[in-house]
Coordinates of C-alpha atoms in Angstrom, one line a residue:
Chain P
X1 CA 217.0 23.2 -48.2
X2 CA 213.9 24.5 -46.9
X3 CA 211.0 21.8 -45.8
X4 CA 207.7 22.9 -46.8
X5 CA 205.6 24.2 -44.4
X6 CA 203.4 20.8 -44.7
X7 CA 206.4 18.4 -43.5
X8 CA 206.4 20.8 -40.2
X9 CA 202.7 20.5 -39.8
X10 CA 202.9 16.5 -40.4
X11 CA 205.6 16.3 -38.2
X12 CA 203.6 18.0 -35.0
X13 CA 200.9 15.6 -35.7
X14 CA 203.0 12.9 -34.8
X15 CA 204.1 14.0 -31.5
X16 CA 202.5 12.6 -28.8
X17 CA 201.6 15.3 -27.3
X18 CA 198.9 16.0 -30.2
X19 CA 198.1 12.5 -30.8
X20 CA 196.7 12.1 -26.8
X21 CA 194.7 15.4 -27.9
X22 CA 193.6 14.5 -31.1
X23 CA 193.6 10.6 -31.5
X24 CA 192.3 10.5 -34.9
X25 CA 195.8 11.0 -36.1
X26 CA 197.2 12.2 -39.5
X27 CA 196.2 10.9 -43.0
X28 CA 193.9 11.9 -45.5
X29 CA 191.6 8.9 -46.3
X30 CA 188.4 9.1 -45.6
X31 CA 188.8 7.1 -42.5
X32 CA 191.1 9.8 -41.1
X33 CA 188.9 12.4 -41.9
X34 CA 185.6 11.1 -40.4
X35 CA 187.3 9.7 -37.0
X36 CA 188.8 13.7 -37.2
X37 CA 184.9 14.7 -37.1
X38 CA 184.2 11.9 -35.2
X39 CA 186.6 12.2 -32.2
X40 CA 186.2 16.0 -31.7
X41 CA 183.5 16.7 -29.2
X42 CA 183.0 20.1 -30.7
X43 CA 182.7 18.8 -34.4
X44 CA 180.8 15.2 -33.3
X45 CA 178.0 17.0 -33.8
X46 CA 177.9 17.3 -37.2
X47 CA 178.1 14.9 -39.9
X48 CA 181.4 13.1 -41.0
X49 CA 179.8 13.0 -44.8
X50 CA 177.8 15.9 -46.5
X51 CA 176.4 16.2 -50.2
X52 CA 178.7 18.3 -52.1
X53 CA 175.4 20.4 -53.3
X54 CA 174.9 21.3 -49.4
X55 CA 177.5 24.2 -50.0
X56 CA 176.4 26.1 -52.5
X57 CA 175.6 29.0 -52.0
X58 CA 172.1 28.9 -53.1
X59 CA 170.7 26.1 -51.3
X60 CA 170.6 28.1 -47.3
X61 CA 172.4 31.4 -48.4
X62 CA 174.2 30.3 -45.3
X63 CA 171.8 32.0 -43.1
X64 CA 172.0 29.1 -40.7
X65 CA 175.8 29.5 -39.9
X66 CA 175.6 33.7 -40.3
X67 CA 172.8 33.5 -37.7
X68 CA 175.1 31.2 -35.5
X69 CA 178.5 33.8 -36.5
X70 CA 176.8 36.4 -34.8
X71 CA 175.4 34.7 -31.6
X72 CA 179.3 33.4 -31.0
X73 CA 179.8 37.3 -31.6
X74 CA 177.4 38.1 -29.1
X75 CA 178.7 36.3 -26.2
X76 CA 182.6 36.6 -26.9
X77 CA 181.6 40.5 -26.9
X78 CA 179.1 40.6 -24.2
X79 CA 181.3 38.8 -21.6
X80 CA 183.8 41.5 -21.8
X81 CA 181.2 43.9 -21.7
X82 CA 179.7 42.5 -18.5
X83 CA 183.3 43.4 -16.6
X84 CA 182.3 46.8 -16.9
X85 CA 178.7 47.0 -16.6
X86 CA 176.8 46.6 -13.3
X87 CA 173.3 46.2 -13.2
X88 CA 171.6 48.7 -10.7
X89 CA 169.9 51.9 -11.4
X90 CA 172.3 54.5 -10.5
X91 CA 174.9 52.6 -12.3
X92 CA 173.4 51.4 -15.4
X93 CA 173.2 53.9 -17.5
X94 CA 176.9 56.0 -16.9
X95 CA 178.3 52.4 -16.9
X96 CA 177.1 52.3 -20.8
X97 CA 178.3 55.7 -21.4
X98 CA 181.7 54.9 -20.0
X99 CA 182.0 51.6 -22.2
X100 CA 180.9 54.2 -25.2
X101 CA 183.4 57.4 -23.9
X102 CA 185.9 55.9 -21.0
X103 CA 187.1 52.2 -21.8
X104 CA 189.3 51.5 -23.8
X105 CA 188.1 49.4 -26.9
X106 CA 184.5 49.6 -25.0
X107 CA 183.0 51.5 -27.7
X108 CA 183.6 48.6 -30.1
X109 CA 183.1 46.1 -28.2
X110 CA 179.4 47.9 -27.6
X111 CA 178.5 48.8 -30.9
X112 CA 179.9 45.1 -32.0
X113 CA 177.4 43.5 -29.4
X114 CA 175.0 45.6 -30.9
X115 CA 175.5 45.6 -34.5
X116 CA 175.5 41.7 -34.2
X117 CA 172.2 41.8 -31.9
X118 CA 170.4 43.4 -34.9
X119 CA 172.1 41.2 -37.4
X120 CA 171.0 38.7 -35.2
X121 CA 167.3 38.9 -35.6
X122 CA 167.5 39.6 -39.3
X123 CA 169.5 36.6 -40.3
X124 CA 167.3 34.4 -38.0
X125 CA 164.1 35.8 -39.9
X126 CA 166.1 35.5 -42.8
X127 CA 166.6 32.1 -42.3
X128 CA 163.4 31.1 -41.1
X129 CA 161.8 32.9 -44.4
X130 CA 164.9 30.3 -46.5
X131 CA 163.8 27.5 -44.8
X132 CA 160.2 28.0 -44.6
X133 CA 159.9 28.6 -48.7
X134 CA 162.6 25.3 -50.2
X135 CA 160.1 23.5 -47.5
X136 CA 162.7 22.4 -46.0
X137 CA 160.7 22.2 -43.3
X138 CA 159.0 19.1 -43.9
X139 CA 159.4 15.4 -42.6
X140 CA 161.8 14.1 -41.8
X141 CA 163.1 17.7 -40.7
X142 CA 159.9 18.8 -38.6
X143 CA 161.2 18.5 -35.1
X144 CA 164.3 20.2 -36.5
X145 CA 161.5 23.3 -37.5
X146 CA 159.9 23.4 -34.2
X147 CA 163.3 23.9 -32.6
X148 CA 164.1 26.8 -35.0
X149 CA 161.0 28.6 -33.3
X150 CA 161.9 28.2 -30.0
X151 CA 165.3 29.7 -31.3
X152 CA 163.7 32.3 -32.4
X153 CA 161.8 33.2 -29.7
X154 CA 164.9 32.8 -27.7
X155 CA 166.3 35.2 -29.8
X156 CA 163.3 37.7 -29.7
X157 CA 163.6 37.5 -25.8
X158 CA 167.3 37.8 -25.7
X159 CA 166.9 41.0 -28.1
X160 CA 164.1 42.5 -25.5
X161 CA 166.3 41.5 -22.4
X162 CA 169.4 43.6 -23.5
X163 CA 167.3 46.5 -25.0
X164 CA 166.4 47.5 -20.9
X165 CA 170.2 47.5 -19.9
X166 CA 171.4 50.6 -21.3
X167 CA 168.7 52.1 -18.5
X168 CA 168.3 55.0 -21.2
X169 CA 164.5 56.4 -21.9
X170 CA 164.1 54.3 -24.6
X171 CA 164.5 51.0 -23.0
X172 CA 162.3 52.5 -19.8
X173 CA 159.8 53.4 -22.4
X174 CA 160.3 50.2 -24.9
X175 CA 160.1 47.5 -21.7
X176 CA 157.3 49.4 -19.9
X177 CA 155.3 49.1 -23.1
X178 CA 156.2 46.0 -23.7
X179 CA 155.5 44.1 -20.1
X180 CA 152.2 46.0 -20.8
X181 CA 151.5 43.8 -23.9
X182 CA 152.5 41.1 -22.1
X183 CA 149.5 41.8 -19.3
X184 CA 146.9 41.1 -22.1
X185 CA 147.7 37.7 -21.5
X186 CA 144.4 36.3 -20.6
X187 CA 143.6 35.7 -16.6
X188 CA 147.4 35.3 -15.9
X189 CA 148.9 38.6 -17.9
X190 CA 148.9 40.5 -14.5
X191 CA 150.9 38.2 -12.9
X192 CA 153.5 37.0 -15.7
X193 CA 154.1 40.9 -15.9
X194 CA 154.5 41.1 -12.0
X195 CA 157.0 38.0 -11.8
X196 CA 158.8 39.0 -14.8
X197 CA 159.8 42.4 -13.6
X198 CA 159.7 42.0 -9.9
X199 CA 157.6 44.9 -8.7
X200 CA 154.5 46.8 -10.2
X201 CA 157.1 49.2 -12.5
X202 CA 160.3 49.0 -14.4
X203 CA 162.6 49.2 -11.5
X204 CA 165.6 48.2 -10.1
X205 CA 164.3 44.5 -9.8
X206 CA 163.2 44.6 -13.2
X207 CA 166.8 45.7 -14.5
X208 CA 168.5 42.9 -12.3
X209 CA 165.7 40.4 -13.6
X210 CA 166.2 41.2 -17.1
X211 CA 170.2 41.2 -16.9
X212 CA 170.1 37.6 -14.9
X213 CA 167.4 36.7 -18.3
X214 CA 169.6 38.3 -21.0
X215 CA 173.5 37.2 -19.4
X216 CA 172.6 33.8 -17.4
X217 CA 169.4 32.1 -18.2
X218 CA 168.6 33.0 -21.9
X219 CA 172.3 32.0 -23.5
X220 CA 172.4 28.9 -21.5
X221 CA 168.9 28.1 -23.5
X222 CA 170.2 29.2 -26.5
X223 CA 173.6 26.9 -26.3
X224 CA 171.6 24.1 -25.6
X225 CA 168.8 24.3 -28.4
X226 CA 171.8 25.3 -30.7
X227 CA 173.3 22.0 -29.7
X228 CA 170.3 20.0 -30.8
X229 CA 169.4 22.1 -33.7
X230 CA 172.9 21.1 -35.4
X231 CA 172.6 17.6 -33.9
X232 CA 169.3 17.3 -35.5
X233 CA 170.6 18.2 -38.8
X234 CA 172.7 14.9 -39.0
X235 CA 169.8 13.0 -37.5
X236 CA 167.3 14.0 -40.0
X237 CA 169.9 13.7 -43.1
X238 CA 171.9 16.4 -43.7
X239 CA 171.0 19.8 -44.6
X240 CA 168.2 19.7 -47.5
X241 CA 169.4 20.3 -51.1
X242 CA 166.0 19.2 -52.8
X243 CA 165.3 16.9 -54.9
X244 CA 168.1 14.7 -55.9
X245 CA 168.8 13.6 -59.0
X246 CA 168.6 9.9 -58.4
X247 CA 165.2 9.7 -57.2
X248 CA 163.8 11.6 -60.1
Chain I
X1 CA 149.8 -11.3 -35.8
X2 CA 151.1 -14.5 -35.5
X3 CA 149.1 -17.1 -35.9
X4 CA 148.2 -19.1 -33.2
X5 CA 149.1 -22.4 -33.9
X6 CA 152.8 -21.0 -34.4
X7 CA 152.9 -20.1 -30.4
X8 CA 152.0 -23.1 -28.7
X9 CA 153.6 -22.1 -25.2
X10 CA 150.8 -19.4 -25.0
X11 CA 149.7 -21.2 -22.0
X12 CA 153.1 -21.0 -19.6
X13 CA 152.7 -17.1 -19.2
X14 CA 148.8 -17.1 -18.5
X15 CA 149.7 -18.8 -15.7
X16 CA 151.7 -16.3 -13.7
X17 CA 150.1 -13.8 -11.4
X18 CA 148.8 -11.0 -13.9
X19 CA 150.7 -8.1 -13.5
X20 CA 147.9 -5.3 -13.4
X21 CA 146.2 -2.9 -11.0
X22 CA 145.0 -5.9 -8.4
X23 CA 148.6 -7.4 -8.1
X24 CA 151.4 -5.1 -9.5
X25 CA 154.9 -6.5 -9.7
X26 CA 157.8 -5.2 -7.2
X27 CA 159.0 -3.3 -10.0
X28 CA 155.7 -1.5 -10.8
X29 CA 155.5 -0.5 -7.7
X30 CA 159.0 1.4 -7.1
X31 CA 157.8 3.2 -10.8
X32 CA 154.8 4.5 -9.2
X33 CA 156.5 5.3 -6.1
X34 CA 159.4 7.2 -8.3
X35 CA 156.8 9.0 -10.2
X36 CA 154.5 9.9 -7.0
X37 CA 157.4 11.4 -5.4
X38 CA 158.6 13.4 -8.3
X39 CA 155.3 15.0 -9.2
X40 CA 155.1 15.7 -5.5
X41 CA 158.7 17.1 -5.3
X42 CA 158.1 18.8 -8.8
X43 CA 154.8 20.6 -7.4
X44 CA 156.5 21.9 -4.4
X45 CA 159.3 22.8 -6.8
X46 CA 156.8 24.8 -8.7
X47 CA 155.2 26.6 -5.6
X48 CA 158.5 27.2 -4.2
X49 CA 159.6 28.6 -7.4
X50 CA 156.7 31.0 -7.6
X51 CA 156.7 32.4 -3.9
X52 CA 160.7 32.9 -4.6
X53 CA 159.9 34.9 -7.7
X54 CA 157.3 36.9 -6.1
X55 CA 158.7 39.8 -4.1
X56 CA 157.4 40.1 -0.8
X57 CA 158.5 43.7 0.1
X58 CA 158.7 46.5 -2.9
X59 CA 160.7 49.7 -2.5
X60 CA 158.3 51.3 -4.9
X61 CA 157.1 54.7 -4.3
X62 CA 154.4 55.0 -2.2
X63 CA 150.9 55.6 -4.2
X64 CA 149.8 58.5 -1.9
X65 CA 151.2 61.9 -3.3
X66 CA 150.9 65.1 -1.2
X67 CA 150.2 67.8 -4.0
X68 CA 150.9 70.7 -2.2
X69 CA 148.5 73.6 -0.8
X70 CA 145.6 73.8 -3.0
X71 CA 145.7 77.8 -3.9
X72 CA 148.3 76.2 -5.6
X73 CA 146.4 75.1 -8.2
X74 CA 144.5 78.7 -10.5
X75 CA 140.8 77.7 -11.6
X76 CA 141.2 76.4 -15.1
X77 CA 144.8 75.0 -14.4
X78 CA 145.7 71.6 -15.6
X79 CA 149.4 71.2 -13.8
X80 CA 151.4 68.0 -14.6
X81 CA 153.5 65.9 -12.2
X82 CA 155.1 63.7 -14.7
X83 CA 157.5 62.5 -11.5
X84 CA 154.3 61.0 -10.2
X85 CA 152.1 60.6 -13.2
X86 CA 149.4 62.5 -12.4
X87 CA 147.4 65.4 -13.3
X88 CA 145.7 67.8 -10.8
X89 CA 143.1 70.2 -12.6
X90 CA 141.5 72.5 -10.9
X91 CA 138.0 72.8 -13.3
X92 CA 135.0 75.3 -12.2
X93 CA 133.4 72.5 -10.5
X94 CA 136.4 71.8 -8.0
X95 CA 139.9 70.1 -8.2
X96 CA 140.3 66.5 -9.6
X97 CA 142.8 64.3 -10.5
X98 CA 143.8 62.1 -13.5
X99 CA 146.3 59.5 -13.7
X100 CA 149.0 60.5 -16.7
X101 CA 149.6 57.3 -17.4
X102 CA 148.0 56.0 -21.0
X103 CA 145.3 53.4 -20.7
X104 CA 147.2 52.4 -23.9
X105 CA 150.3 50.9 -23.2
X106 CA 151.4 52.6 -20.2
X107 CA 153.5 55.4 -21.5
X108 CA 153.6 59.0 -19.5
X109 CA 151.1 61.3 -21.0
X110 CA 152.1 65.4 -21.6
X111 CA 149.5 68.6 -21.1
X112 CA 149.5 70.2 -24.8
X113 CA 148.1 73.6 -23.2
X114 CA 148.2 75.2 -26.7
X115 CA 145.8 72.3 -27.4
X116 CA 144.2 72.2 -24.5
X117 CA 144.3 68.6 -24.3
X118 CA 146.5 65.4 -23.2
X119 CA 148.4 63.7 -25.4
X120 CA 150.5 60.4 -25.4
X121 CA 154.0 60.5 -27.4
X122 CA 154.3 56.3 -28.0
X123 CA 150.8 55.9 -30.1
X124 CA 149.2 59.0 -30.4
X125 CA 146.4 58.9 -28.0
X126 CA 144.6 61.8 -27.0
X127 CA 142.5 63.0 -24.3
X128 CA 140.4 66.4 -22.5
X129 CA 141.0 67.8 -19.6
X130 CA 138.8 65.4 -18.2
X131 CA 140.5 62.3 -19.2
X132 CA 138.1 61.2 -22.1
X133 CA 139.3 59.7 -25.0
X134 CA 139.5 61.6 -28.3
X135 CA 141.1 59.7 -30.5
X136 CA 144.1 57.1 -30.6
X137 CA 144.1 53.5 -29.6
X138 CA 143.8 54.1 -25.6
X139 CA 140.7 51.7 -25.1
X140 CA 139.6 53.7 -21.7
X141 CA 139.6 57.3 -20.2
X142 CA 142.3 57.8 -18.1
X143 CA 141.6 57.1 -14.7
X144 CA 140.2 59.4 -12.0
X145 CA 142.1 59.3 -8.7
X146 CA 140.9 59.7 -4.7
X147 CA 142.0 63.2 -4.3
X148 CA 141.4 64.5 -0.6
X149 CA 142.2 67.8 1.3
X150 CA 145.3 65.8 4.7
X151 CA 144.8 67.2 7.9
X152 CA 147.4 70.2 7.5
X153 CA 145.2 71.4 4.0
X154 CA 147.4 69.9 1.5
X155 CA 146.2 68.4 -1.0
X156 CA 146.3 64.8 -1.3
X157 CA 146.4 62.1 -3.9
X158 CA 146.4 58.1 -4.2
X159 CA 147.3 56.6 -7.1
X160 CA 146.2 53.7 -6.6
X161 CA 142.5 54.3 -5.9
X162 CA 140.2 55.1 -8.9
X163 CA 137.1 57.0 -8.5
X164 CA 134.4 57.4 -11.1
X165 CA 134.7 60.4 -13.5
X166 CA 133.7 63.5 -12.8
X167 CA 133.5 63.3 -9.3
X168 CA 134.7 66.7 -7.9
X169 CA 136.5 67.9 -4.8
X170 CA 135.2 71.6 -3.7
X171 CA 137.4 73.2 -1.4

């Protein structure tokens, strides 16, 4: 007699071994289920509780998870892709071309990084565009709103940052153009371009700066503003459905 | 606010030394010793930052170009250097040089001879021989450059000295 798959599952919840990891233990009240959220540093975050009409699919398309899918696409491909890539002039650009021709798997792993980069932007905007027209901006959700732009300007910059590494003309010609927007800056645009790429030209310290910016710096900004972004979400009261029915 | 008949120990605290600016408490005093020393430690921080971020030697090319001999160069010749970004024309009046780098955004420029004029490939600038604007959104001529005969007769450019337009170099 063959015990369903369940009784196995049940069972290793039991052990101890699982219980010191997950303390909540096993059981499916409602108790169990929100000291499972609770407990789990990763999920804590979030909400034990949500409104059932939070799910479908026309209240947020989902564009606020799709947009997060694709940065956790981003960096579990672009820490592999680092191993291969090294950031000085004469490297750069045959580095890229043996990820694309030479390593194995490195051609996905590039166009994945890439693919995902440009899905990236869109379901950001995407999501911005969702939020901005239910107005679910508004209180108590506007703290939550300015986040969301510095998101997206983190994304924007991330997008730039990674556009130079490839070292091809495009990216000479895209970031040499673009640091010369950037010196329209009033009084300081000189400057921020100078500091930003570390010489007068797109060079070799303007590669390393803008690999340090789009590997290091950037993602570590990202994380953190994710973080508060899906703390917030709890904070201000769950992801807004509308109008409910009650108060009308 | 409550009314004042319902705090009638209003007195006991009026009596300790006022914590304010003319007598501040042990404890406002650490706070503005804290604070001081952070916005002190923050602005060296800041100008630390900035001097680290600012390189203080550049491999960069250097900006002076040696262009050759100038027989080089056939009157009514406008030869490109795209390596270097500049122009060297040698015009009836005498040889000058033109930075080939768009007032625009910065993008490399390209002689059209069969046009007979410059022309950028990011936004569609264009200019004459003489670095004037024709049409496109470059909001300035391109830049005229100190162009000298060195010692040994080359010909010799800086790129990063601008001289007024039209200003000629007979040989």
């Amino acid at each position: 007699m063959a015990k369903p798959i369940e009784a196995y599952v049940n069972g290793l919840r039991e052990t101890r071994l699982w219980r010191s990891v997950f303390r909540s233990g096993s059981g499916a009240t409602n108790l169990h289920r929100a000291l499972a959220v609770q407990q789990n540093i990763f999920l804590h975050l979030f909400s034990v509780k949500m409104r059932r009409a939070a799910l479908n699919f026309s209240v947020t398309w989902y564009l606020g998870t799709l947009s997060l899918t694709t940065f956790v696409i981003l960096v579990a491909t672009g820490i592999p892709l680092m191993l291969y890539y090294h950031p000085s002039v004469p490297q750069a650009y045959a580095d890229m071309k043996d990820l694309q021709f030479v390593v194995s798997a490195g051609v996905f792993l590039r166009n994945l990084h890439r693919w995902s980069a440009h899905a990236m932007v869109l379901l950001v905007f995407a999501h911005m565009f969702k939020v901005f027209y239910r107005g679910a901006y508004r209180p108590p959700r506007e703290f939550n709103w300015v986040i969301g732009v510095a998101l997206l300007l983190v994304t924007l910059f991330l997008s730039y940052t990674g556009y130079l590494l490839p070292w091809d003309q495009l990216a000479f010609w895209a970031i040499t153009v673009g640091s010369n927007i950037l010196s329209a800056v009033p009084v300081l645009g000189q400057k921020i371009r100078f500091l930003m790429l570390g010489g007068n030209t797109v060079n070799a310290n303007a590669l390393l700066r803008f690999y340090v910016l789009h590997c290091v710096i950037l993602p570590l900004v990202a994380f953190l503003l994710i973080g508060i972004h899906m703390w917030r979400i709890r904070k201000d009261g769950g992801l807004y459905t509308g109008r409910s029915k009650s108060h009308e | 606010m409550p009314d004042e008949k319902d705090t009638p120990n209003m007195e006991a605290p009026a009596r300790l030394p006022a914590a304010g600016a003319e007598n501040p408490t042990r404890r406002e005093s650490f706070v503005k010793l804290g604070l001081g020393s952070m916005a002190v430690a923050g602005a060296g921080a800041s100008v630390f930052g900035y001097e680290f971020l600012s390189p203080n030697v550049l491999y960069e090319p250097s900006p002076i170009t040696n262009a050759g001999r100038p027989d080089r160069y056939p009157e009514g010749s406008v030869t490109a250097d795209p390596k270097n970004g500049i122009y060297i024309v040698h015009g009836p009046q005498g040889f000058y040089a033109l930075s080939a780098i768009c007032t625009h955004l910065g993008c490399l420029t390209t002689w059209a001879p069969e046009q007979g004029l410059i022309a950028c490939p990011c936004h569609g600038s264009k200019f004459t021989p003489e670095g004037a604007k024709i049409e496109g959104p470059a909001p300035r001529p391109l830049a005229w450059l100190r162009v000298w005969v060195g010692e040994d007769g080359d010909l010799m450019v800086d790129r990063s000295t601008t001289v007024p337009a039209k200003q000629f170099l007979r040989t």
